[in-house]
Amino acid sequence: MADIPMIEHQVQEYLDKLAGKLPAPGGGSAAALAGALGAASGAMVASFTVGKKKYADVEEEIQGHLDAIEAIRGEMARLVDEDVTAYGAVGAAYGMPKGTEEEKAARTAAIQEALKAAAAVPMRLAEQCAALVEHLPPLLEKGNPNLVSDVGVAAKLAEAACECAWLNVEVNLAYIKDDDFTNHARAETESHLSQVREICHNVWHGTASAVTG
Amino acid sequence: MADIPMIEHQVQEYLDKLAGKLPAPGGGSAAALAGALGAASGAMVASFTVGKKKYADVEEEIQGHLDAIEAIRGEMARLVDEDVTAYGAVGAAYGMPKGTEEEKAARTAAIQEALKAAAAVPMRLAEQCAALVEHLPPLLEKGNPNLVSDVGVAAKLAEAACECAWLNVEVNLAYIKDDDFTNHARAETESHLSQVREICHNVWHGTASAVTG
């Protein structure tokens, strides 16, 4: 099977591989893709705002949000594959020989390093979700109102991706024996998640009010 | 540009088209894809449970959940494209001639029909989300516990997809002048959403407890 990146798979093939009995992609990759879908939905709102006479007075500001969101989307798209790579490295470390005491020690060290690298992927996803949602309130306020529901979709998907990122960080932390690392990872991820929840709550209510009148 | 279905696009291309200034795909298609990601995450848990000696006593039940989830995933994947088609039909109806009174009446009727068809897509997504989440509590309880976090990912993505479906139904209802249709659509979608919220709340807490010990 050709080793092409997940992000270059057809959508249907990606879904099939996610659903099947394959080591990867897993829920961490799916969460990153959900985040990228949220970022793309936000980018769409900005894309349909810039370049229109009607929104000329906010053009520069919205273009700035668009550029920032697109950078975040690129990072999230990379995490779709990096999660697969990191997860594979954990499996490889567990597969190391453990015949001698030396081998055992090397294997344990490799597992711990691989788990930290695997935790770092959802940590970055949570960070990117927090960065993404900061751009949503101005899009709701000043973006093309024909796409107001897409701001809501961006918020819901970013929030779901961040919740999943938190869960996937915790899954890895459970096996990491470095308290400094786990304390830092947990504090940082929880901070991102609480920021995401607060902003998304407000954006969602603003969107729903705009839609239901 | 070749008119290939969205589901056959590369993931990266799908994201690019979603983000760009194109009439489709929009937030409704992205929501259906998020739902399909949730379904695939749930299917993965079942796929890693069936066929293992350790879970032989629940094999038949989990296989039943897997089959049902895969059917739901197929339906959600179809909605990724049907939303694009339905949205295109609304645009086409708005583009109909309105020179004469007869043309105006025909255009208005076509717009109303197209809006109802467009509302039906997120209505079906909400219905499928509700069908999906019914399979998650048994996966949490009896599925392979190594994939417990993927049950949580399935729940979060299904819930986000259903919230977005509700929003996309409302966006269309705002322009539909048939009270019977709008009342029915709203009641049905709200019922699915409240079921999804309740089940996902419980599944998420169960997952989070299992992961954080």
Tab-separated table of C-alpha atoms in Angstrom:
chain	number	residue	atom	x	y	z
A	1	MET	CA	0.000	0.000	0.000
A	2	ALA	CA	1.393	3.354	-1.019
A	3	ASP	CA	2.403	5.411	1.968
A	4	ILE	CA	0.659	8.611	0.940
A	5	PRO	CA	-0.218	11.162	3.644
A	6	MET	CA	-3.703	10.944	5.139
A	7	ILE	CA	-4.412	14.504	4.028
A	8	GLU	CA	-3.899	13.391	0.396
A	9	HIS	CA	-6.336	10.486	0.732
A	10	GLN	CA	-9.778	10.839	-0.744
A	11	VAL	CA	-12.268	11.877	1.940
A	12	GLN	CA	-14.085	8.548	1.550
A	13	GLU	CA	-10.834	6.575	1.892
A	14	TYR	CA	-9.843	8.546	4.986
A	15	LEU	CA	-13.209	7.730	6.564
A	16	ASP	CA	-12.852	4.048	5.610
A	17	LYS	CA	-9.396	3.833	7.180
A	18	LEU	CA	-10.568	5.603	10.315
A	19	ALA	CA	-13.486	3.190	10.699
A	20	GLY	CA	-11.482	0.053	10.034
A	21	LYS	CA	-9.226	-2.201	12.037
A	22	LEU	CA	-6.045	-0.282	11.250
A	23	PRO	CA	-3.569	1.203	13.699
A	24	ALA	CA	-4.107	4.672	12.175
A	25	PRO	CA	-5.642	7.138	11.660
A	26	GLY	CA	-7.288	7.237	15.079
A	27	GLY	CA	-9.419	9.654	17.034
A	28	GLY	CA	-6.557	12.148	17.380
A	29	SER	CA	-6.228	12.501	13.628
A	30	ALA	CA	-10.024	12.759	13.265
A	31	ALA	CA	-10.071	15.520	15.888
A	32	ALA	CA	-7.400	17.457	13.984
A	33	LEU	CA	-9.440	17.099	10.801
A	34	ALA	CA	-12.570	18.322	12.590
A	35	GLY	CA	-10.542	21.342	13.722
A	36	ALA	CA	-9.366	21.946	10.147
A	37	LEU	CA	-13.010	21.769	8.997
A	38	GLY	CA	-13.822	24.423	11.583
A	39	ALA	CA	-10.927	26.606	10.441
A	40	ALA	CA	-11.974	26.201	6.802
A	41	SER	CA	-15.560	27.191	7.687
A	42	GLY	CA	-14.256	30.335	9.361
A	43	ALA	CA	-11.963	31.052	6.411
A	44	MET	CA	-14.968	30.744	4.084
A	45	VAL	CA	-16.773	33.534	5.933
A	46	ALA	CA	-13.734	35.785	5.560
A	47	SER	CA	-13.295	34.741	1.902
A	48	PHE	CA	-16.851	35.879	1.118
A	49	THR	CA	-16.287	39.184	2.919
A	50	VAL	CA	-13.026	40.449	1.454
A	51	GLY	CA	-13.065	41.923	-2.048
A	52	LYS	CA	-16.652	43.167	-1.764
A	53	LYS	CA	-17.410	46.894	-1.941
A	54	LYS	CA	-20.007	46.515	0.780
A	55	TYR	CA	-17.371	45.445	3.303
A	56	ALA	CA	-14.564	47.715	2.060
A	57	ASP	CA	-14.243	49.443	5.431
A	58	VAL	CA	-13.441	46.158	7.204
A	59	GLU	CA	-11.526	44.595	4.305
A	60	GLU	CA	-8.081	45.010	5.794
A	61	GLU	CA	-9.093	43.685	9.186
A	62	ILE	CA	-10.948	40.669	7.747
A	63	GLN	CA	-8.039	39.900	5.412
A	64	GLY	CA	-5.829	39.781	8.507
A	65	HIS	CA	-8.196	37.286	10.143
A	66	LEU	CA	-8.311	35.238	6.925
A	67	ASP	CA	-4.529	35.019	6.722
A	68	ALA	CA	-4.275	34.010	10.376
A	69	ILE	CA	-7.045	31.394	10.074
A	70	GLU	CA	-5.468	29.907	6.968
A	71	ALA	CA	-2.149	29.508	8.798
A	72	ILE	CA	-4.001	27.744	11.631
A	73	ARG	CA	-5.826	25.526	9.127
A	74	GLY	CA	-2.485	24.548	7.612
A	75	GLU	CA	-1.148	23.608	11.029
A	76	MET	CA	-4.258	21.567	11.863
A	77	ALA	CA	-4.049	19.777	8.498
A	78	ARG	CA	-0.446	18.823	9.316
A	79	LEU	CA	-1.601	17.434	12.679
A	80	VAL	CA	-3.969	15.053	10.806
A	81	ASP	CA	-0.845	13.177	9.699
A	82	GLU	CA	1.457	13.973	12.611
A	83	ASP	CA	-0.937	12.190	14.941
A	84	VAL	CA	-0.638	9.075	12.792
A	85	THR	CA	3.174	9.314	12.800
A	86	ALA	CA	3.367	9.903	16.565
A	87	TYR	CA	1.007	7.031	17.271
A	88	GLY	CA	3.086	4.742	15.051
A	89	ALA	CA	6.217	5.692	17.000
A	90	VAL	CA	4.545	4.707	20.284
A	91	GLY	CA	3.696	1.305	18.812
A	92	ALA	CA	7.257	0.895	17.543
A	93	ALA	CA	8.679	1.722	20.987
A	94	TYR	CA	6.412	-0.856	22.647
A	95	GLY	CA	7.685	-3.354	20.062
A	96	MET	CA	11.343	-2.908	21.076
A	97	PRO	CA	13.192	-5.931	22.474
A	98	LYS	CA	13.065	-6.463	26.231
A	99	GLY	CA	15.298	-9.490	26.691
A	100	THR	CA	18.029	-7.898	28.783
A	101	GLU	CA	17.962	-5.260	31.537
A	102	GLU	CA	19.687	-2.882	29.128
A	103	GLU	CA	17.072	-3.514	26.450
A	104	LYS	CA	14.310	-3.065	28.982
A	105	ALA	CA	15.694	0.309	30.073
A	106	ALA	CA	16.130	1.475	26.479
A	107	ARG	CA	12.595	0.353	25.632
A	108	THR	CA	11.084	2.108	28.653
A	109	ALA	CA	12.924	5.323	27.808
A	110	ALA	CA	11.844	5.113	24.169
A	111	ILE	CA	8.205	4.531	25.163
A	112	GLN	CA	8.272	7.571	27.464
A	113	GLU	CA	9.764	9.771	24.734
A	114	ALA	CA	7.263	8.498	22.164
A	115	LEU	CA	4.346	9.105	24.539
A	116	LYS	CA	5.505	12.677	25.141
A	117	ALA	CA	5.738	13.257	21.391
A	118	ALA	CA	2.269	11.696	20.984
A	119	ALA	CA	0.837	13.985	23.701
A	120	ALA	CA	2.408	16.988	22.001
A	121	VAL	CA	0.182	16.531	18.923
A	122	PRO	CA	-3.193	17.035	20.650
A	123	MET	CA	-1.538	19.722	22.815
A	124	ARG	CA	-0.780	21.625	19.630
A	125	LEU	CA	-4.301	20.984	18.359
A	126	ALA	CA	-5.759	22.516	21.528
A	127	GLU	CA	-3.430	25.495	21.122
A	128	GLN	CA	-4.483	25.972	17.490
A	129	CYS	CA	-8.182	25.699	18.429
A	130	ALA	CA	-7.650	28.468	20.981
A	131	ALA	CA	-5.887	30.569	18.338
A	132	LEU	CA	-8.671	29.901	15.825
A	133	VAL	CA	-11.608	30.895	17.989
A	134	GLU	CA	-10.128	34.327	18.697
A	135	HIS	CA	-10.895	35.194	15.075
A	136	LEU	CA	-14.548	34.171	15.246
A	137	PRO	CA	-16.110	37.053	17.245
A	138	PRO	CA	-14.886	39.668	14.706
A	139	LEU	CA	-16.154	37.484	11.836
A	140	LEU	CA	-19.535	37.238	13.545
A	141	GLU	CA	-19.620	40.982	14.116
A	142	LYS	CA	-18.173	42.297	10.866
A	143	GLY	CA	-18.165	39.440	8.347
A	144	ASN	CA	-20.652	38.866	5.515
A	145	PRO	CA	-23.928	38.172	7.383
A	146	ASN	CA	-25.081	35.752	4.663
A	147	LEU	CA	-22.544	33.339	6.113
A	148	VAL	CA	-23.384	33.851	9.781
A	149	SER	CA	-24.278	30.168	10.193
A	150	ASP	CA	-20.807	29.216	8.982
A	151	VAL	CA	-19.304	31.198	11.873
A	152	GLY	CA	-21.428	28.989	14.131
A	153	VAL	CA	-20.233	25.831	12.386
A	154	ALA	CA	-16.627	27.011	12.788
A	155	ALA	CA	-17.195	27.542	16.525
A	156	LYS	CA	-18.886	24.174	17.115
A	157	LEU	CA	-16.236	22.217	15.219
A	158	ALA	CA	-13.355	24.107	16.866
A	159	GLU	CA	-14.851	23.447	20.279
A	160	ALA	CA	-15.431	19.744	19.572
A	161	ALA	CA	-11.876	19.427	18.226
A	162	CYS	CA	-10.495	21.062	21.386
A	163	GLU	CA	-12.526	18.828	23.702
A	164	CYS	CA	-11.232	15.796	21.795
A	165	ALA	CA	-7.694	17.189	21.947
A	166	TRP	CA	-7.982	17.475	25.728
A	167	LEU	CA	-9.165	13.851	25.910
A	168	ASN	CA	-6.306	12.659	23.703
A	169	VAL	CA	-3.750	14.561	25.788
A	170	GLU	CA	-5.112	12.862	28.920
A	171	VAL	CA	-4.972	9.426	27.270
A	172	ASN	CA	-1.233	9.859	26.793
A	173	LEU	CA	-0.545	11.538	30.138
A	174	ALA	CA	-1.947	8.513	31.943
A	175	TYR	CA	1.179	6.580	30.917
A	176	ILE	CA	3.799	9.337	31.226
A	177	LYS	CA	5.865	9.188	34.420
A	178	ASP	CA	7.367	12.693	34.242
A	179	ASP	CA	5.305	14.857	36.587
A	180	ASP	CA	6.775	18.132	35.315
A	181	PHE	CA	5.720	17.217	31.816
A	182	THR	CA	2.238	16.020	32.757
A	183	ASN	CA	1.545	19.005	35.024
A	184	HIS	CA	2.624	21.434	32.327
A	185	ALA	CA	0.720	19.617	29.570
A	186	ARG	CA	-2.444	19.411	31.640
A	187	ALA	CA	-2.369	23.049	32.749
A	188	GLU	CA	-1.719	24.323	29.258
A	189	THR	CA	-4.375	22.177	27.599
A	190	GLU	CA	-7.014	22.988	30.207
A	191	SER	CA	-6.260	26.670	29.785
A	192	HIS	CA	-6.765	26.443	26.006
A	193	LEU	CA	-9.948	24.425	26.462
A	194	SER	CA	-11.521	26.860	28.892
A	195	GLN	CA	-10.745	29.768	26.554
A	196	VAL	CA	-12.248	27.865	23.625
A	197	ARG	CA	-15.382	26.975	25.591
A	198	GLU	CA	-15.999	30.558	26.658
A	199	ILE	CA	-15.515	32.115	23.225
A	200	CYS	CA	-17.466	29.379	21.425
A	201	HIS	CA	-20.347	29.674	23.861
A	202	ASN	CA	-20.656	33.371	23.046
A	203	VAL	CA	-20.153	32.953	19.303
A	204	TRP	CA	-22.708	30.148	19.139
A	205	HIS	CA	-25.327	32.176	20.965
A	206	GLY	CA	-24.655	35.166	18.744
A	207	THR	CA	-24.975	33.004	15.647
A	208	ALA	CA	-28.128	31.251	16.810
A	209	SER	CA	-29.742	34.576	17.693
A	210	ALA	CA	-28.883	35.989	14.273
A	211	VAL	CA	-30.304	32.920	12.511
A	212	THR	CA	-33.508	32.472	14.496
A	213	GLY	CA	-34.155	36.202	14.635
B	1	MET	CA	-12.992	21.633	-13.489
B	2	ALA	CA	-14.051	17.988	-13.268
B	3	ASP	CA	-17.329	17.587	-11.445
B	4	ILE	CA	-16.228	14.825	-9.098
B	5	PRO	CA	-18.140	14.301	-5.842
B	6	MET	CA	-16.807	16.077	-2.767
B	7	ILE	CA	-16.404	12.734	-0.993
B	8	GLU	CA	-13.937	11.676	-3.730
B	9	HIS	CA	-11.844	14.814	-3.340
B	10	GLN	CA	-8.582	14.604	-1.470
B	11	VAL	CA	-9.038	15.732	2.132
B	12	GLN	CA	-6.759	18.712	1.509
B	13	GLU	CA	-8.710	19.725	-1.617
B	14	TYR	CA	-12.006	19.442	0.226
B	15	LEU	CA	-10.663	21.751	2.951
B	16	ASP	CA	-9.345	24.202	0.344
B	17	LYS	CA	-12.712	24.356	-1.428
B	18	LEU	CA	-14.552	24.781	1.862
B	19	ALA	CA	-12.280	27.672	2.858
B	20	GLY	CA	-12.417	29.435	-0.489
B	21	LYS	CA	-14.801	31.782	-2.223
B	22	LEU	CA	-16.828	29.025	-3.868
B	23	PRO	CA	-20.574	28.448	-3.642
B	24	ALA	CA	-19.946	24.930	-2.264
B	25	PRO	CA	-19.162	23.011	-0.148
B	26	GLY	CA	-20.478	25.084	2.753
B	27	GLY	CA	-21.021	24.614	6.468
B	28	GLY	CA	-23.782	22.040	5.894
B	29	SER	CA	-21.439	19.765	4.000
B	30	ALA	CA	-18.709	20.274	6.617
B	31	ALA	CA	-21.184	19.353	9.360
B	32	ALA	CA	-22.105	16.132	7.531
B	33	LEU	CA	-18.410	15.292	7.210
B	34	ALA	CA	-17.870	15.947	10.923
B	35	GLY	CA	-20.752	13.556	11.598
B	36	ALA	CA	-19.184	10.945	9.324
B	37	LEU	CA	-15.887	11.373	11.218
B	38	GLY	CA	-17.811	10.711	14.435
B	39	ALA	CA	-19.455	7.630	12.948
B	40	ALA	CA	-16.109	6.349	11.675
B	41	SER	CA	-14.562	6.853	15.139
B	42	GLY	CA	-17.377	4.797	16.659
B	43	ALA	CA	-17.011	2.147	13.973
B	44	MET	CA	-13.283	1.938	14.760
B	45	VAL	CA	-14.050	1.016	18.381
B	46	ALA	CA	-16.362	-1.764	17.217
B	47	SER	CA	-13.847	-2.896	14.556
B	48	PHE	CA	-11.196	-3.372	17.249
B	49	THR	CA	-13.629	-5.309	19.444
B	50	VAL	CA	-15.088	-7.897	17.081
B	51	GLY	CA	-12.947	-10.882	16.125
B	52	LYS	CA	-11.037	-10.910	19.425
B	53	LYS	CA	-11.302	-13.887	21.774
B	54	LYS	CA	-11.390	-11.566	24.760
B	55	TYR	CA	-14.677	-10.015	23.603
B	56	ALA	CA	-16.244	-13.187	22.187
B	57	ASP	CA	-19.234	-12.956	24.505
B	58	VAL	CA	-20.221	-9.533	23.140
B	59	GLU	CA	-19.085	-10.197	19.562
B	60	GLU	CA	-22.543	-10.613	18.082
B	61	GLU	CA	-23.925	-7.518	19.785
B	62	ILE	CA	-20.947	-5.333	18.837
B	63	GLN	CA	-21.072	-6.600	15.249
B	64	GLY	CA	-24.695	-5.436	15.163
B	65	HIS	CA	-23.653	-1.975	16.353
B	66	LEU	CA	-20.829	-1.923	13.799
B	67	ASP	CA	-23.185	-2.757	10.932
B	68	ALA	CA	-25.659	-0.100	12.037
B	69	ILE	CA	-22.965	2.564	12.492
B	70	GLU	CA	-21.484	1.801	9.084
B	71	ALA	CA	-24.898	2.293	7.465
B	72	ILE	CA	-25.223	5.640	9.255
B	73	ARG	CA	-21.708	6.613	8.164
B	74	GLY	CA	-22.652	5.839	4.564
B	75	GLU	CA	-25.712	8.045	4.833
B	76	MET	CA	-23.703	10.907	6.387
B	77	ALA	CA	-21.070	10.599	3.660
B	78	ARG	CA	-23.831	10.950	1.043
B	79	LEU	CA	-25.063	14.091	2.806
B	80	VAL	CA	-21.601	15.659	2.320
B	81	ASP	CA	-22.473	15.891	-1.382
B	82	GLU	CA	-26.249	16.173	-1.154
B	83	ASP	CA	-25.846	19.416	0.772
B	84	VAL	CA	-23.794	20.804	-2.096
B	85	THR	CA	-26.409	19.701	-4.649
B	86	ALA	CA	-29.317	21.087	-2.628
B	87	TYR	CA	-27.532	24.378	-2.084
B	88	GLY	CA	-26.820	24.637	-5.812
B	89	ALA	CA	-30.519	24.106	-6.557
B	90	VAL	CA	-31.455	27.008	-4.265
B	91	GLY	CA	-29.027	29.253	-6.129
B	92	ALA	CA	-30.439	28.076	-9.478
B	93	ALA	CA	-33.998	28.841	-8.348
B	94	TYR	CA	-33.011	32.354	-7.236
B	95	GLY	CA	-31.464	32.764	-10.699
B	96	MET	CA	-34.740	32.049	-12.545
B	97	PRO	CA	-36.214	34.842	-14.688
B	98	LYS	CA	-38.630	37.239	-13.022
B	99	GLY	CA	-39.723	39.428	-15.939
B	100	THR	CA	-43.420	38.532	-16.001
B	101	GLU	CA	-45.918	37.800	-13.250
B	102	GLU	CA	-45.973	34.179	-14.425
B	103	GLU	CA	-42.189	33.958	-14.223
B	104	LYS	CA	-42.208	35.543	-10.793
B	105	ALA	CA	-44.724	32.990	-9.502
B	106	ALA	CA	-42.784	30.090	-10.984
B	107	ARG	CA	-39.550	31.418	-9.490
B	108	THR	CA	-41.081	31.888	-6.032
B	109	ALA	CA	-42.506	28.355	-6.107
B	110	ALA	CA	-39.176	26.911	-7.255
B	111	ILE	CA	-37.301	28.781	-4.508
B	112	GLN	CA	-39.685	27.455	-1.851
B	113	GLU	CA	-39.319	23.881	-3.119
B	114	ALA	CA	-35.538	24.202	-3.294
B	115	LEU	CA	-35.382	25.623	0.250
B	116	LYS	CA	-37.433	22.690	1.556
B	117	ALA	CA	-35.106	20.244	-0.174
B	118	ALA	CA	-32.122	22.154	1.264
B	119	ALA	CA	-33.613	22.007	4.782
B	120	ALA	CA	-34.194	18.266	4.379
B	121	VAL	CA	-30.435	17.610	4.183
B	122	PRO	CA	-29.499	18.890	7.687
B	123	MET	CA	-32.790	17.398	8.960
B	124	ARG	CA	-31.515	13.995	7.820
B	125	LEU	CA	-28.111	14.735	9.332
B	126	ALA	CA	-29.727	15.454	12.720
B	127	GLU	CA	-31.724	12.223	12.399
B	128	GLN	CA	-28.582	10.226	11.587
B	129	CYS	CA	-26.690	11.814	14.511
B	130	ALA	CA	-29.504	10.712	16.816
B	131	ALA	CA	-29.342	7.202	15.352
B	132	LEU	CA	-25.542	7.137	15.728
B	133	VAL	CA	-25.332	8.132	19.371
B	134	GLU	CA	-27.656	5.307	20.437
B	135	HIS	CA	-24.809	2.924	19.624
B	136	LEU	CA	-22.234	4.738	21.745
B	137	PRO	CA	-23.273	3.760	25.307
B	138	PRO	CA	-22.954	0.018	24.530
B	139	LEU	CA	-19.556	0.647	22.891
B	140	LEU	CA	-18.435	2.537	25.988
B	141	GLU	CA	-19.670	-0.233	28.258
B	142	LYS	CA	-18.690	-3.335	26.289
B	143	GLY	CA	-16.239	-2.274	23.582
B	144	ASN	CA	-12.450	-2.656	23.632
B	145	PRO	CA	-11.386	-0.330	26.484
B	146	ASN	CA	-8.120	0.528	24.708
B	147	LEU	CA	-10.265	2.657	22.410
B	148	VAL	CA	-12.382	4.326	25.078
B	149	SER	CA	-11.197	7.785	24.017
B	150	ASP	CA	-12.445	7.110	20.487
B	151	VAL	CA	-15.949	6.596	21.877
B	152	GLY	CA	-15.595	10.090	23.355
B	153	VAL	CA	-14.401	11.512	20.037
B	154	ALA	CA	-17.385	9.871	18.312
B	155	ALA	CA	-19.755	11.477	20.832
B	156	LYS	CA	-18.228	14.967	20.586
B	157	LEU	CA	-18.199	14.976	16.790
B	158	ALA	CA	-21.735	13.562	16.542
B	159	GLU	CA	-22.971	16.224	18.944
B	160	ALA	CA	-21.192	19.053	17.103
B	161	ALA	CA	-22.574	17.759	13.781
B	162	CYS	CA	-26.095	17.698	15.215
B	163	GLU	CA	-25.817	21.228	16.641
B	164	CYS	CA	-24.624	22.440	13.231
B	165	ALA	CA	-27.443	20.514	11.532
B	166	TRP	CA	-29.958	22.283	13.745
B	167	LEU	CA	-28.432	25.649	12.825
B	168	ASN	CA	-28.510	24.801	9.109
B	169	VAL	CA	-32.143	23.702	9.321
B	170	GLU	CA	-33.014	27.033	10.963
B	171	VAL	CA	-31.127	28.989	8.286
B	172	ASN	CA	-33.409	27.492	5.634
B	173	LEU	CA	-36.623	27.652	7.673
B	174	ALA	CA	-36.230	31.413	8.003
B	175	TYR	CA	-37.118	31.730	4.312
B	176	ILE	CA	-39.771	28.983	4.033
B	177	LYS	CA	-43.352	30.249	4.085
B	178	ASP	CA	-45.082	26.913	4.750
B	179	ASP	CA	-45.889	26.817	8.473
B	180	ASP	CA	-46.749	23.116	8.484
B	181	PHE	CA	-43.355	22.340	7.018
B	182	THR	CA	-41.411	24.643	9.314
B	183	ASN	CA	-43.249	23.508	12.456
B	184	HIS	CA	-42.658	19.867	11.610
B	185	ALA	CA	-39.024	20.400	10.644
B	186	ARG	CA	-38.296	22.388	13.787
B	187	ALA	CA	-40.011	19.937	16.154
B	188	GLU	CA	-38.283	16.943	14.628
B	189	THR	CA	-34.828	18.509	14.569
B	190	GLU	CA	-35.101	19.814	18.130
B	191	SER	CA	-36.173	16.378	19.285
B	192	HIS	CA	-33.143	14.748	17.649
B	193	LEU	CA	-30.841	17.408	19.069
B	194	SER	CA	-32.082	17.033	22.624
B	195	GLN	CA	-31.656	13.251	22.409
B	196	VAL	CA	-28.137	13.675	21.044
B	197	ARG	CA	-27.199	16.175	23.758
B	198	GLU	CA	-28.400	13.920	26.551
B	199	ILE	CA	-26.694	10.758	25.319
B	200	CYS	CA	-23.451	12.555	24.393
B	201	HIS	CA	-23.303	14.264	27.773
B	202	ASN	CA	-23.413	10.872	29.477
B	203	VAL	CA	-21.029	9.162	27.068
B	204	TRP	CA	-18.506	12.003	27.338
B	205	HIS	CA	-18.519	11.903	31.124
B	206	GLY	CA	-18.143	8.131	31.083
B	207	THR	CA	-15.234	8.414	28.668
B	208	ALA	CA	-13.521	11.223	30.550
B	209	SER	CA	-13.849	9.312	33.846
B	210	ALA	CA	-12.370	6.197	32.265
B	211	VAL	CA	-9.440	8.161	30.816
B	212	THR	CA	-8.583	10.329	33.822
B	213	GLY	CA	-9.151	7.469	36.258
